[in-house]
mmCIF file of C-alpha atoms (C1' of nucleotides) in Angstrom:
data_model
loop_
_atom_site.group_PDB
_atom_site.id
_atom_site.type_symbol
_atom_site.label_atom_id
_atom_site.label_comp_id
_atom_site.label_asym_id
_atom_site.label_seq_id
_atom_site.Cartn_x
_atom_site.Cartn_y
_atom_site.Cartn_z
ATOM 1 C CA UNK A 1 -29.946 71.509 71.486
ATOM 2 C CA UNK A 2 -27.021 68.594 71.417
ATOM 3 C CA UNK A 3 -28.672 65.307 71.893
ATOM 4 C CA UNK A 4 -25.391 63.304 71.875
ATOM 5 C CA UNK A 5 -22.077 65.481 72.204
ATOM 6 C CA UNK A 6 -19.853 62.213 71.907
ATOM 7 C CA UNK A 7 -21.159 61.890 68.416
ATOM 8 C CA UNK A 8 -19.915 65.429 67.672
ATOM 9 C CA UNK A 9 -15.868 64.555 68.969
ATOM 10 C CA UNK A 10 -12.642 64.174 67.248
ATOM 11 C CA UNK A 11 -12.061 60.151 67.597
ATOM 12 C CA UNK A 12 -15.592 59.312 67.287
ATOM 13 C CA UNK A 13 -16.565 56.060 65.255
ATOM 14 C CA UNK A 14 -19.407 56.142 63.695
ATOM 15 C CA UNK A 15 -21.981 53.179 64.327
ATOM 16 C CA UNK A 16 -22.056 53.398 59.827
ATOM 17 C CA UNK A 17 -19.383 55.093 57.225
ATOM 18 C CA UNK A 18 -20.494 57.033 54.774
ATOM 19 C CA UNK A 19 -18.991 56.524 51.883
ATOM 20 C CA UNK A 20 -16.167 54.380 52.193
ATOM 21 C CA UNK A 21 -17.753 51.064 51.861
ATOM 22 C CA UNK A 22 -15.019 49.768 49.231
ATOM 23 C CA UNK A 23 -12.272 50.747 51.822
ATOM 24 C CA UNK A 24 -13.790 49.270 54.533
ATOM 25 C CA UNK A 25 -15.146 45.931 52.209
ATOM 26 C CA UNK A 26 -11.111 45.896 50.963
ATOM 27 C CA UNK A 27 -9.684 46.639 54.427
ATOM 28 C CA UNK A 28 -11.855 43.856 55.843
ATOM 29 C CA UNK A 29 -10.810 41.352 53.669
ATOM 30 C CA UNK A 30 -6.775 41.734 54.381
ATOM 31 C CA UNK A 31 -7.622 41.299 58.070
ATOM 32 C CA UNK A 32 -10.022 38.849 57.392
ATOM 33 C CA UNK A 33 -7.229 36.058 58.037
ATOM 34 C CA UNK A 34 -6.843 36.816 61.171
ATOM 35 C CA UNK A 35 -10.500 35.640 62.052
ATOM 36 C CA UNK A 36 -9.452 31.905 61.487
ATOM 37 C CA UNK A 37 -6.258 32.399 63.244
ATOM 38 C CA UNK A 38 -4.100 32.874 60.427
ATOM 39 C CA UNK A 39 -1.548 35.508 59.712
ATOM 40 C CA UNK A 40 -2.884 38.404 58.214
ATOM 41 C CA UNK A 41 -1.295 41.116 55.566
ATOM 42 C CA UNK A 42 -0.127 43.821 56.384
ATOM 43 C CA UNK A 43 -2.550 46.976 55.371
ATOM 44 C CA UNK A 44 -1.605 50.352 54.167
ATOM 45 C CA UNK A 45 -3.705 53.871 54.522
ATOM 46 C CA UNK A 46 -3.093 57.091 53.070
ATOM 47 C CA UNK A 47 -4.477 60.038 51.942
ATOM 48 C CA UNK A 48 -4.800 63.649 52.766
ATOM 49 C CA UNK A 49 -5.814 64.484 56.782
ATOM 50 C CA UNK A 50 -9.700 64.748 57.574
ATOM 51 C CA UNK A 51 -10.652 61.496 54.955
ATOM 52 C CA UNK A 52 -11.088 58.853 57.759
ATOM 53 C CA UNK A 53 -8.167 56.766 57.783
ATOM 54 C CA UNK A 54 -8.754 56.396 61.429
ATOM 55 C CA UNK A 55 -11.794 56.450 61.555
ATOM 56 C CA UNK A 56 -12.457 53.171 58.720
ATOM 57 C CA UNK A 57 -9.219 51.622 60.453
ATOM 58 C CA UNK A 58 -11.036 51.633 63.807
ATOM 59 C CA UNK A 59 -14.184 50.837 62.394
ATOM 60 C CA UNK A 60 -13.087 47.951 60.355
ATOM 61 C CA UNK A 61 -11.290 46.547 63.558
ATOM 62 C CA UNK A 62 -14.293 46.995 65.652
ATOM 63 C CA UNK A 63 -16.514 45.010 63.620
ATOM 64 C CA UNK A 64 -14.127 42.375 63.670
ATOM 65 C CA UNK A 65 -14.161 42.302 67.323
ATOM 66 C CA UNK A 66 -17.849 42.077 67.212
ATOM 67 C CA UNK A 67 -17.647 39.235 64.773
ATOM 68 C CA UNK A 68 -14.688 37.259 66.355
ATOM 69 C CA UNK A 69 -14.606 37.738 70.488
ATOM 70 C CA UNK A 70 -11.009 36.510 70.815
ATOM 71 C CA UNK A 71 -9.439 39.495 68.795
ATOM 72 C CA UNK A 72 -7.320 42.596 70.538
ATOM 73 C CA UNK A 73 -6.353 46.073 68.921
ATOM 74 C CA UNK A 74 -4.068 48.054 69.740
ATOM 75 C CA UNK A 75 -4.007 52.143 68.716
ATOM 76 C CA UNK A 76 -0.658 53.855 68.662
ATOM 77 C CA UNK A 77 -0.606 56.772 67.446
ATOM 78 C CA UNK A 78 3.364 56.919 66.098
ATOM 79 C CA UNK A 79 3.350 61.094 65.823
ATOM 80 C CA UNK A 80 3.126 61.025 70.322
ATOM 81 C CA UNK A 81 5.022 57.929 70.433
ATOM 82 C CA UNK A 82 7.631 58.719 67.714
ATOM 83 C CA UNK A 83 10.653 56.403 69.062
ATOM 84 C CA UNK A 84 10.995 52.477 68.568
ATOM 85 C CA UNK A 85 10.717 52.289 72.243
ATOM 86 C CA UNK A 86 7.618 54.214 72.908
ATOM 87 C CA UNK A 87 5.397 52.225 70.334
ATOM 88 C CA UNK A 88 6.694 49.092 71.072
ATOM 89 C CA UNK A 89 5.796 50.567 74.929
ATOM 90 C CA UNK A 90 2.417 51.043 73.840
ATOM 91 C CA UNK A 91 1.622 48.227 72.237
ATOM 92 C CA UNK A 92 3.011 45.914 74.977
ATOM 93 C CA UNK A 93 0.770 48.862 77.592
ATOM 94 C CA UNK A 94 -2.288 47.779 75.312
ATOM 95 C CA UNK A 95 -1.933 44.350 76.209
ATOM 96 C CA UNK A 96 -1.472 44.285 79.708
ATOM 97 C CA UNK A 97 2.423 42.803 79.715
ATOM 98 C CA UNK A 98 4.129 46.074 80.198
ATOM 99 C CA UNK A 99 5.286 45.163 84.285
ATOM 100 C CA UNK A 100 8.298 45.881 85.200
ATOM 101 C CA UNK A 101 10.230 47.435 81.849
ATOM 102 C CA UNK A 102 12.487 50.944 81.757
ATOM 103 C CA UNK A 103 13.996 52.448 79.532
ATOM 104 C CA UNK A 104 17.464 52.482 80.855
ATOM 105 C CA UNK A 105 17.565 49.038 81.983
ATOM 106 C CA UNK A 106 15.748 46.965 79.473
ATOM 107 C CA UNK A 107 17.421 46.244 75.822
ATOM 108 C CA UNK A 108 15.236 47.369 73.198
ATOM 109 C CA UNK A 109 15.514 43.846 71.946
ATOM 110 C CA UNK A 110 13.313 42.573 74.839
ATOM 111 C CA UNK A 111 10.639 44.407 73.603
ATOM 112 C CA UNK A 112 10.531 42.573 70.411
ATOM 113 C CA UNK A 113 10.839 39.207 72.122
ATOM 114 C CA UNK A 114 7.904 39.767 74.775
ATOM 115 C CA UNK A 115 5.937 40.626 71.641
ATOM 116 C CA UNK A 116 6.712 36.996 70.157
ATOM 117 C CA UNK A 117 6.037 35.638 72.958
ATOM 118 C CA UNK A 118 2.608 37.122 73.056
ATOM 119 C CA UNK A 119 0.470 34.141 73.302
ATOM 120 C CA UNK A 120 -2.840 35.787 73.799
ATOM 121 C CA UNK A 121 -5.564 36.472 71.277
ATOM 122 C CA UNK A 122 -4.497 37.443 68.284
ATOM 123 C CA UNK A 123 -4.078 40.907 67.646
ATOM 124 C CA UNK A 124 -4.750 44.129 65.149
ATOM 125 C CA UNK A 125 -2.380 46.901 65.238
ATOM 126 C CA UNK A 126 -3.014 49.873 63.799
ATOM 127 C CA UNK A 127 -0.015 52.599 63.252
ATOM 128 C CA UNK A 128 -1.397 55.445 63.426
ATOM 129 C CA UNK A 129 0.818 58.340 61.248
ATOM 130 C CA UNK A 130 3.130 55.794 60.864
ATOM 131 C CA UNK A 131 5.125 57.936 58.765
ATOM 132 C CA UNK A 132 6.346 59.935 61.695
ATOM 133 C CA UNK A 133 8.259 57.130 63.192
ATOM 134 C CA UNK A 134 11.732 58.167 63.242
ATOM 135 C CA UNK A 135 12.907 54.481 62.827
ATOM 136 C CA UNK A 136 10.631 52.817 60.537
ATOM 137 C CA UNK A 137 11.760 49.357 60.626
ATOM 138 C CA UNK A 138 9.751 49.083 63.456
ATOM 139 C CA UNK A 139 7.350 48.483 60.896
ATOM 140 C CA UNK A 140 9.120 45.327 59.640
ATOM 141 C CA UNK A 141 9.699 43.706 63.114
ATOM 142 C CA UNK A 142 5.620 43.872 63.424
ATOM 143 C CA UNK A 143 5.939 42.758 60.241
ATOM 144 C CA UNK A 144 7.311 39.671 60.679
ATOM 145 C CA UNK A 145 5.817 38.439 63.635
ATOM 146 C CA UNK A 146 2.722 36.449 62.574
ATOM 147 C CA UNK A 147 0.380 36.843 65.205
ATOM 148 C CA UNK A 148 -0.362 40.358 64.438
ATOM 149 C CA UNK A 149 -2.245 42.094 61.907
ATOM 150 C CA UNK A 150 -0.954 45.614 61.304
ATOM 151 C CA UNK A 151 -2.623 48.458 59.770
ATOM 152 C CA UNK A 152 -0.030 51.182 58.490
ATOM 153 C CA UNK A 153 -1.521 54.582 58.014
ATOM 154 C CA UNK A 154 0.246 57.817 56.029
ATOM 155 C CA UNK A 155 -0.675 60.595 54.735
ATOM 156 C CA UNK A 156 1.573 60.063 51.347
ATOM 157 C CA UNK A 157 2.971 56.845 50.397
ATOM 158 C CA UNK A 158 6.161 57.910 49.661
ATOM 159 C CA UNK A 159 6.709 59.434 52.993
ATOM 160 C CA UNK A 160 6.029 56.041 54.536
ATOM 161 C CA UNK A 161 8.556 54.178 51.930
ATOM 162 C CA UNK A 162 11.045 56.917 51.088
ATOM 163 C CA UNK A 163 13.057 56.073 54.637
ATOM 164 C CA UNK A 164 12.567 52.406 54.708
ATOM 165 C CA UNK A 165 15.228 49.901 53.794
ATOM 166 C CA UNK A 166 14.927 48.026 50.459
ATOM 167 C CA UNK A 167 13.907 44.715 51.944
ATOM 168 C CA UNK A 168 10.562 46.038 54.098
ATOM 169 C CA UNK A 169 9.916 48.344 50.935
ATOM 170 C CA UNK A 170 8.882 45.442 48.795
ATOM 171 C CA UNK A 171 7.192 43.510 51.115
ATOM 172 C CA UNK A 172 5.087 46.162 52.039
ATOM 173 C CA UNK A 173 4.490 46.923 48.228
ATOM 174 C CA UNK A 174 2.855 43.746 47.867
ATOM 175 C CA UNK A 175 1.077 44.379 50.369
ATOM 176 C CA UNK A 176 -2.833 45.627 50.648
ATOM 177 C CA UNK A 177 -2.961 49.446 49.995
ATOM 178 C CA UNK A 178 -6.097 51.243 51.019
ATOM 179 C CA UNK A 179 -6.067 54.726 49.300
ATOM 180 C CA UNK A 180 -8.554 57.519 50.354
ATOM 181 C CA UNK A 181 -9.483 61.031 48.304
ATOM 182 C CA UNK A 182 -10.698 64.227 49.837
ATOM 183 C CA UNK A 183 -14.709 64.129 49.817
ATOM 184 C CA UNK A 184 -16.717 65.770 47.742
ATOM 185 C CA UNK A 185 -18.706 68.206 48.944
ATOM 186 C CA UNK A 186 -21.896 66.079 48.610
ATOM 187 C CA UNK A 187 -19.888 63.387 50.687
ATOM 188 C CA UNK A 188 -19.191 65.626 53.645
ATOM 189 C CA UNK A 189 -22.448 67.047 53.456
ATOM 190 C CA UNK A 190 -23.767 63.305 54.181
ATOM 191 C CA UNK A 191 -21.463 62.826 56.697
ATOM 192 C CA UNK A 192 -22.827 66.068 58.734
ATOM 193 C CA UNK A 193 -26.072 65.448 58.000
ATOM 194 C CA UNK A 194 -25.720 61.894 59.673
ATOM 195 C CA UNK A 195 -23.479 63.462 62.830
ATOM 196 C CA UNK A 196 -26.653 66.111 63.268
ATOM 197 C CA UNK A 197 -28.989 63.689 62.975
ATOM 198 C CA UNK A 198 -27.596 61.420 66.133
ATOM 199 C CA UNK A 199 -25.479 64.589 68.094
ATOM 200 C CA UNK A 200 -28.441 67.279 67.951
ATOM 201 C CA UNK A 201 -32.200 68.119 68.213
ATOM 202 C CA UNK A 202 -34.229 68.393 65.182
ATOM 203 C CA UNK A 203 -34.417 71.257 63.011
ATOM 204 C CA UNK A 204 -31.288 73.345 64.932
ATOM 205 C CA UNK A 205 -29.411 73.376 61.482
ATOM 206 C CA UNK A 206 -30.664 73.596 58.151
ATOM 207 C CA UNK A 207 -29.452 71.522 55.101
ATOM 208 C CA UNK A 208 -28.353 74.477 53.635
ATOM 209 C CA UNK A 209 -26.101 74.905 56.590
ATOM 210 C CA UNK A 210 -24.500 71.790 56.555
ATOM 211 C CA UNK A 211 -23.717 72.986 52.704
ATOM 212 C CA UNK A 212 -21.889 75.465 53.883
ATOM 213 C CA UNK A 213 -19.939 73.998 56.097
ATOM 214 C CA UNK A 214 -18.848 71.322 53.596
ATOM 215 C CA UNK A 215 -18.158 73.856 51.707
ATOM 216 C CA UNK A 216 -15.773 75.375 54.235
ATOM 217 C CA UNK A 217 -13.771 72.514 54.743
ATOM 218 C CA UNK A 218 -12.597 71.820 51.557
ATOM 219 C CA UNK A 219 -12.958 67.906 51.636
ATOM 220 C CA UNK A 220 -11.596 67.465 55.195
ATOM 221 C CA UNK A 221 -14.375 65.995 57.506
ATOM 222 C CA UNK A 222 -12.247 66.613 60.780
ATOM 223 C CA UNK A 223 -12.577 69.949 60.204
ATOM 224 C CA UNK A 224 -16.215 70.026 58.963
ATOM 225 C CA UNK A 225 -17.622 68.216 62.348
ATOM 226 C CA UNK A 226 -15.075 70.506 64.091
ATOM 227 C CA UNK A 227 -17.064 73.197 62.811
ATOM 228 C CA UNK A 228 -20.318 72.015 63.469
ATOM 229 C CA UNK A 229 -19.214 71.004 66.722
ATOM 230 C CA UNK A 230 -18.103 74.345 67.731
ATOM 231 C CA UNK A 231 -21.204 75.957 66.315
ATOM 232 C CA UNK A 232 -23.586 73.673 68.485
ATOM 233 C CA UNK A 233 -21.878 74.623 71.603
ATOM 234 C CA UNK A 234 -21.432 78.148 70.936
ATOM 235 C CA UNK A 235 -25.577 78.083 70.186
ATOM 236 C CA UNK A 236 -25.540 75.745 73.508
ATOM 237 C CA UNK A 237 -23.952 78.566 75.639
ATOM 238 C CA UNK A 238 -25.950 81.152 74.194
ATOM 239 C CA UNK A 239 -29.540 79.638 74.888
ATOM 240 C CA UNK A 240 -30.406 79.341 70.906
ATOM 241 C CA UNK A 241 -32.611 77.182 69.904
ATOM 242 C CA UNK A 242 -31.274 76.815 65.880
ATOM 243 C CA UNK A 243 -27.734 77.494 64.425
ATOM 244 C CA UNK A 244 -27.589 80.866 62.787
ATOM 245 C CA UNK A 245 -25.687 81.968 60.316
ATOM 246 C CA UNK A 246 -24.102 84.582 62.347
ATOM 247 C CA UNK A 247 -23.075 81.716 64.744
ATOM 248 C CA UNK A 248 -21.939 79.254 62.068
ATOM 249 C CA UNK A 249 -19.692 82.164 60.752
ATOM 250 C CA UNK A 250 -18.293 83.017 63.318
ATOM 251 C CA UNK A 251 -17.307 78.612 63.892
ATOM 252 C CA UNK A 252 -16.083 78.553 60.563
ATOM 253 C CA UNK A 253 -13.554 81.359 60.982
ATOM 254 C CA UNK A 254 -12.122 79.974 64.770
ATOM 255 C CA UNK A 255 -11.806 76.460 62.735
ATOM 256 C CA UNK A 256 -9.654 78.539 60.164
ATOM 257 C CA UNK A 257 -8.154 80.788 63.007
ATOM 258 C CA UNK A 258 -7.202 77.583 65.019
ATOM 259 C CA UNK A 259 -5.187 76.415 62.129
ATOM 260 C CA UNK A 260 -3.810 79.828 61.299
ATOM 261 C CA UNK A 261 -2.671 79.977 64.827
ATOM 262 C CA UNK A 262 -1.045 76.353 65.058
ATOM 263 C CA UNK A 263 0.488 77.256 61.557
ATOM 264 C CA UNK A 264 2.217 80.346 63.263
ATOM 265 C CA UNK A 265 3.429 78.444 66.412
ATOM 266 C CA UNK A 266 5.416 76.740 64.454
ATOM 267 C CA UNK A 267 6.935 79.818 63.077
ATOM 268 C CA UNK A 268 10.828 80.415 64.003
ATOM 269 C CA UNK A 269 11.832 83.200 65.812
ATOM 270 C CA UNK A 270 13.350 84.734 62.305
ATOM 271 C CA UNK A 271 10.178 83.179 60.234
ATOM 272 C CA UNK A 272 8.201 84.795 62.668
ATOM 273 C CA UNK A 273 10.007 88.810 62.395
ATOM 274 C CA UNK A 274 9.122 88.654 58.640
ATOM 275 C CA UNK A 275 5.279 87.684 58.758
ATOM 276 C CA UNK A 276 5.134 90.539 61.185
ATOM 277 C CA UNK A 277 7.168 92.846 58.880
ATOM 278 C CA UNK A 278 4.932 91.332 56.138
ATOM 279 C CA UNK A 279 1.728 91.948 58.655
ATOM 280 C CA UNK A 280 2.510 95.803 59.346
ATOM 281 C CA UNK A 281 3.558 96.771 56.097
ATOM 282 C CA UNK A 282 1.884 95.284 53.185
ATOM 283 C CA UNK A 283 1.753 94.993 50.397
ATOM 284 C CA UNK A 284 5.568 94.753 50.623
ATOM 285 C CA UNK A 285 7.988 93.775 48.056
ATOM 286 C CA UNK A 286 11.113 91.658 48.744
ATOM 287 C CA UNK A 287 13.718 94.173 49.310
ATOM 288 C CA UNK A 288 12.286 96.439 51.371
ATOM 289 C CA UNK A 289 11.143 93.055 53.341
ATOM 290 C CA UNK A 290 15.014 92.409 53.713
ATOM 291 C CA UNK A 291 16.257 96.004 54.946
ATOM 292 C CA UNK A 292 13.478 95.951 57.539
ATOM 293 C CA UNK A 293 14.439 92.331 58.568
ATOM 294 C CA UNK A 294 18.017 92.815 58.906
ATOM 295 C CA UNK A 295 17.093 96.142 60.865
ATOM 296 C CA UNK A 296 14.790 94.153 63.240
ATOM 297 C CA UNK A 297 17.380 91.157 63.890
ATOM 298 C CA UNK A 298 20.805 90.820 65.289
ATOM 299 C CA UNK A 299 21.547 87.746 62.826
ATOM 300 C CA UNK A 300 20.337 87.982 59.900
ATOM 301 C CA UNK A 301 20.208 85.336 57.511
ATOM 302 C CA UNK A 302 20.675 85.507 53.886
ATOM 303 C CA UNK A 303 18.153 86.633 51.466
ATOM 304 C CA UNK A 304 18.124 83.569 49.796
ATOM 305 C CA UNK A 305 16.877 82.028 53.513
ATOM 306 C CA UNK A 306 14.385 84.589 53.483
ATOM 307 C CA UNK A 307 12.985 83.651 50.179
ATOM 308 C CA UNK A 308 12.663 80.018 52.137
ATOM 309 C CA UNK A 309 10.670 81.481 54.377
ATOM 310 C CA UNK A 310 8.385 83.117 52.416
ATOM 311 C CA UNK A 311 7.588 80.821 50.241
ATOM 312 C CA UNK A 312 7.327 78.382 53.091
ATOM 313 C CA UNK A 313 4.662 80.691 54.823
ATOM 314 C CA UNK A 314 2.989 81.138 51.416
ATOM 315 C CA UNK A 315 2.375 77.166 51.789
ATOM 316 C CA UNK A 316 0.825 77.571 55.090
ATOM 317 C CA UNK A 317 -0.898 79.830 53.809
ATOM 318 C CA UNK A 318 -0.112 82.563 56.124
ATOM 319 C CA UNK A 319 0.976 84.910 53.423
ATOM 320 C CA UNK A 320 0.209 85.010 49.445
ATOM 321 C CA UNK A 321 2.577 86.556 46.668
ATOM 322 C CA UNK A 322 1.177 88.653 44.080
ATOM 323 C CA UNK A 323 3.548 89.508 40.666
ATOM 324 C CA UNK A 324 6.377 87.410 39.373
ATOM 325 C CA UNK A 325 9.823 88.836 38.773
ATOM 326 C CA UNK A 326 10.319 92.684 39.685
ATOM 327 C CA UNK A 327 6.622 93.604 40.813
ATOM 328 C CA UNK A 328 6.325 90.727 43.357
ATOM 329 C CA UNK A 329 4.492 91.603 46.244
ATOM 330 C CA UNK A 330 3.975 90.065 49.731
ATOM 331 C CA UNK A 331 0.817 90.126 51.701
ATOM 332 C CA UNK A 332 -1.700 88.153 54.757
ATOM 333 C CA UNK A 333 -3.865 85.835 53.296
ATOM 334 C CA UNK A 334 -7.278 87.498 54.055
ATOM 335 C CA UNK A 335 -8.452 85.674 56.809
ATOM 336 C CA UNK A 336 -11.928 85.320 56.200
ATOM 337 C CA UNK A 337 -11.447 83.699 52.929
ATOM 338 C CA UNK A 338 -8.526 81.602 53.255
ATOM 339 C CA UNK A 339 -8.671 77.664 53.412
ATOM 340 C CA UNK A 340 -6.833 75.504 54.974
ATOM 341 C CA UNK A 341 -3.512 74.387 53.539
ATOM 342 C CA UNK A 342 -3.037 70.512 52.396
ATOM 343 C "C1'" DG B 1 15.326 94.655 20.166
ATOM 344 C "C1'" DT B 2 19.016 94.549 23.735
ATOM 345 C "C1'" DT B 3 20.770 94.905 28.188
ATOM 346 C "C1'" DC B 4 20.287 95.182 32.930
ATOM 347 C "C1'" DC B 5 18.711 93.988 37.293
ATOM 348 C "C1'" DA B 6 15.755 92.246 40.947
ATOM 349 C "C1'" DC B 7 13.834 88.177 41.844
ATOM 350 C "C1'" DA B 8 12.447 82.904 42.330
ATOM 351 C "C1'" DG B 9 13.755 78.694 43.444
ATOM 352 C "C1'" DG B 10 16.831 74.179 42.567
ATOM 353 C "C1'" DA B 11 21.096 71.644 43.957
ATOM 354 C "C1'" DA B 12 24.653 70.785 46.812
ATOM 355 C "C1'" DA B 13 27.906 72.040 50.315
ATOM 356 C "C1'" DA B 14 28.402 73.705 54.997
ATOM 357 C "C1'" DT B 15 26.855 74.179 59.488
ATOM 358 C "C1'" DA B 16 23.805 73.803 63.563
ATOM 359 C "C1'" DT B 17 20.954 70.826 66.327
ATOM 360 C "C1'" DG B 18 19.418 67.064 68.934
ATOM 361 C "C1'" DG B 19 19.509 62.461 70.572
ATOM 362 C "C1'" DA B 20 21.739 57.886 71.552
ATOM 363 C "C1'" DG B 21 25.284 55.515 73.414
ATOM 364 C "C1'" DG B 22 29.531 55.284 75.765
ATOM 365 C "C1'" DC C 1 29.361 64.615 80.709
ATOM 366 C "C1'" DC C 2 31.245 63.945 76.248
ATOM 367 C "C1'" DT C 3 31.456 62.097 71.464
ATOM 368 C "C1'" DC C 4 29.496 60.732 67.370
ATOM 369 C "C1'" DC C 5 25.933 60.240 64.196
ATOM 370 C "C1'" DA C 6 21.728 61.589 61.730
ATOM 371 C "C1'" DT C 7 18.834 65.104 60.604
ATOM 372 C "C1'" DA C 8 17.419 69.793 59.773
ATOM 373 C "C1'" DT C 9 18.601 74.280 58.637
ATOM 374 C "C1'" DT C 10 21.289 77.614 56.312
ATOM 375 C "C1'" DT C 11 24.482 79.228 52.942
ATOM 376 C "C1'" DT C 12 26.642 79.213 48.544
ATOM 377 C "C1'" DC C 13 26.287 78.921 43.868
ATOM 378 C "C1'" DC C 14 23.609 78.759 40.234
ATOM 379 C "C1'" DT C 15 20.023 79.112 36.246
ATOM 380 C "C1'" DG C 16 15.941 81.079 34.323
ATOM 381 C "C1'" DT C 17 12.331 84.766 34.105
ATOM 382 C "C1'" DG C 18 10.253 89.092 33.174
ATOM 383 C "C1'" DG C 19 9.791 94.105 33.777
ATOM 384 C "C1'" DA C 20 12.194 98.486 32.817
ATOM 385 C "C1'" DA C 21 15.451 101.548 30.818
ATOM 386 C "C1'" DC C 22 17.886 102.398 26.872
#
DNA sequence: GTTCCACAGGAAAATATGGAGG
DNA sequence: CCTCCATATTTTCCTGTGGAAC
């Protein structure tokens, strides 16, 4: 049934992109610099979650390695390690000169200098969600130290610029700036097709299949492998030889019900009481959404917070709105046709 | 038509929260 | 442990919209 489950992973770099050879051609030739030991520019990602940022980033950097031995990179992704210290930390980890620094007792100026000091090969590192960083001028002190290359990646370019100061802003706008679209459903279906050719047996999923699940995903290929990955090892468990529909169904809706979930963890306590009211009582119009909620809670906030809410949840796509002024109605999103949020 | 009212959502002020540094 | 600062959340105030009653 799976042939190679690695291939089938979150993280996985493929041996051959499909469909980003201009990125990776572009993205090549900013770091190219760096091959004859000259400073490189500094590269910027973006686009929407699930259209391989990472996954060109690390592919582009690998081939380099293959082409040039003496060449390091270093991964950080900024979301875990959020603080100057922690990606500085990791980047210093990543090359081995991390002995004997704290966090209490070493001045976050140190970190900086052991990084200039870096004599070693020279070095690619990629900034992964870099516009999580709570203190992006991290950014520019990479920036400005010449023997590394540095791959910025974003989801939206004005998240990564809008905190920055002036001075990093335009350098970075001169810099090279790799933009990526959703994928077409033909794209994604190539990109399965490829994964099922190297991760599975023959003949377990039809092309029609694969369709559907680029279908599913709506241009996002993390969550179209994470589909097909969850469908191969639910047919795995359960002894079938081929994919069924029933199985790839069922995939599809824990991909969706995965999100739906995370999307609701992240709920507040009060965000939470009103999808519930929202939940048990639909379809529900706004006042009657109030009383209840001010019932339910010992601290209500106003309606006009309320209205926040909803409309917040109606981006995650938790709950939809039907009407406009005096008619407006709340409901769930019927979970077996909703799609993901972007 | 006109008026009324519930409603949506923007802008800005006020307030709560969390994290760094003393 | 406390203070101060930055950020996020909430409230206040507001404008515009459209259905319903008159």
């Amino acid at each position: 049934m799976i042939r190679d489950a690695r291939v089938l992973r979150a993280g996985f770099v493929p041996r051959e992109v499909e469909h980003r050879e201009s990125e990776v051609t572009l993205l090549s030739s900013v770091l190219e610099p760096i091959t004859n030991d000259e400073p490189a520019d500094t590269a910027i990602v973006t686009g929407p979650s699930g259209t391989g940022k990472t996954c060109v980033s690390k592919f582009v950097t690998e081939r380099l390695r293959e082409e040039v031995l003496d060449i390091k990179t270093t991964y950080v992704n900024c979301w875990r390690n959020y603080t100057r210290f922690r990606t500085l930390y990791q980047i210093l980890d990543e090359l081995g000169t991390t002995v004997d620094i704290h966090r209490q007792s070493t001045p976050h100026d140190e970190l900086i200098d052991r990084l200039q000091q870096h004599d070693g090969p020279r070095t690619v590192v990629i900034l992964d969600e870099a516009d999580q960083l709570e203190d992006p001028s991290v950014i520019y002190d990479l920036h400005s130290l010449p023997q590394f290359g540095i791959i910025c990646i974003a989801n939206k370019e004005e998240e990564l610029f809008g905190r920055v100061d002036d001075r990093l802003v335009s350098r970075l706008r001169s810099s090279e700036h790799v933009r990526m679209d959703k994928y077409h459903d033909e794209q994604l279906y190539d990109i399965l097709s490829a994964r099922a050719k190297w991760g599975l047996n023959e003949d377990v999923i039809t092309d029609d299949q694969l369709y559907q699940i680029a279908d599913a995903a709506a241009g996002d290929a993390r969550l179209a492998i994470g589909i097909l990955r969850t469908a191969a090892s639910t047919a795995n468990r359960e002894n079938c030889e081929r994919i069924t529909d029933g199985i790839l169904q069922n995939a599809a809706e824990d991909a969706r019900a995965q999100i739906r979930q995370k999307s609701l963890d992240s709920l507040t306590p009060h965000q939470r009481v009103v999808y519930d009211i929202v939940r048990d009582h639909a379809p529900v119009g706004p006042s009657e959404i109030y009383d209840r909620y001010t019932e339910e809670v010992d601290d209500p906030r106003t309606k006009r917070t309320v209205r926040t809410y909803l409309s917040k949840m109606e981006q995650y796509n938790l709950l939809k709105a039907e009407g406009t002024s005096r008619d407006r109605e709340y409901l769930l999103v019927d979970s077996a046709t909703a799609s993901p949020r972007q």
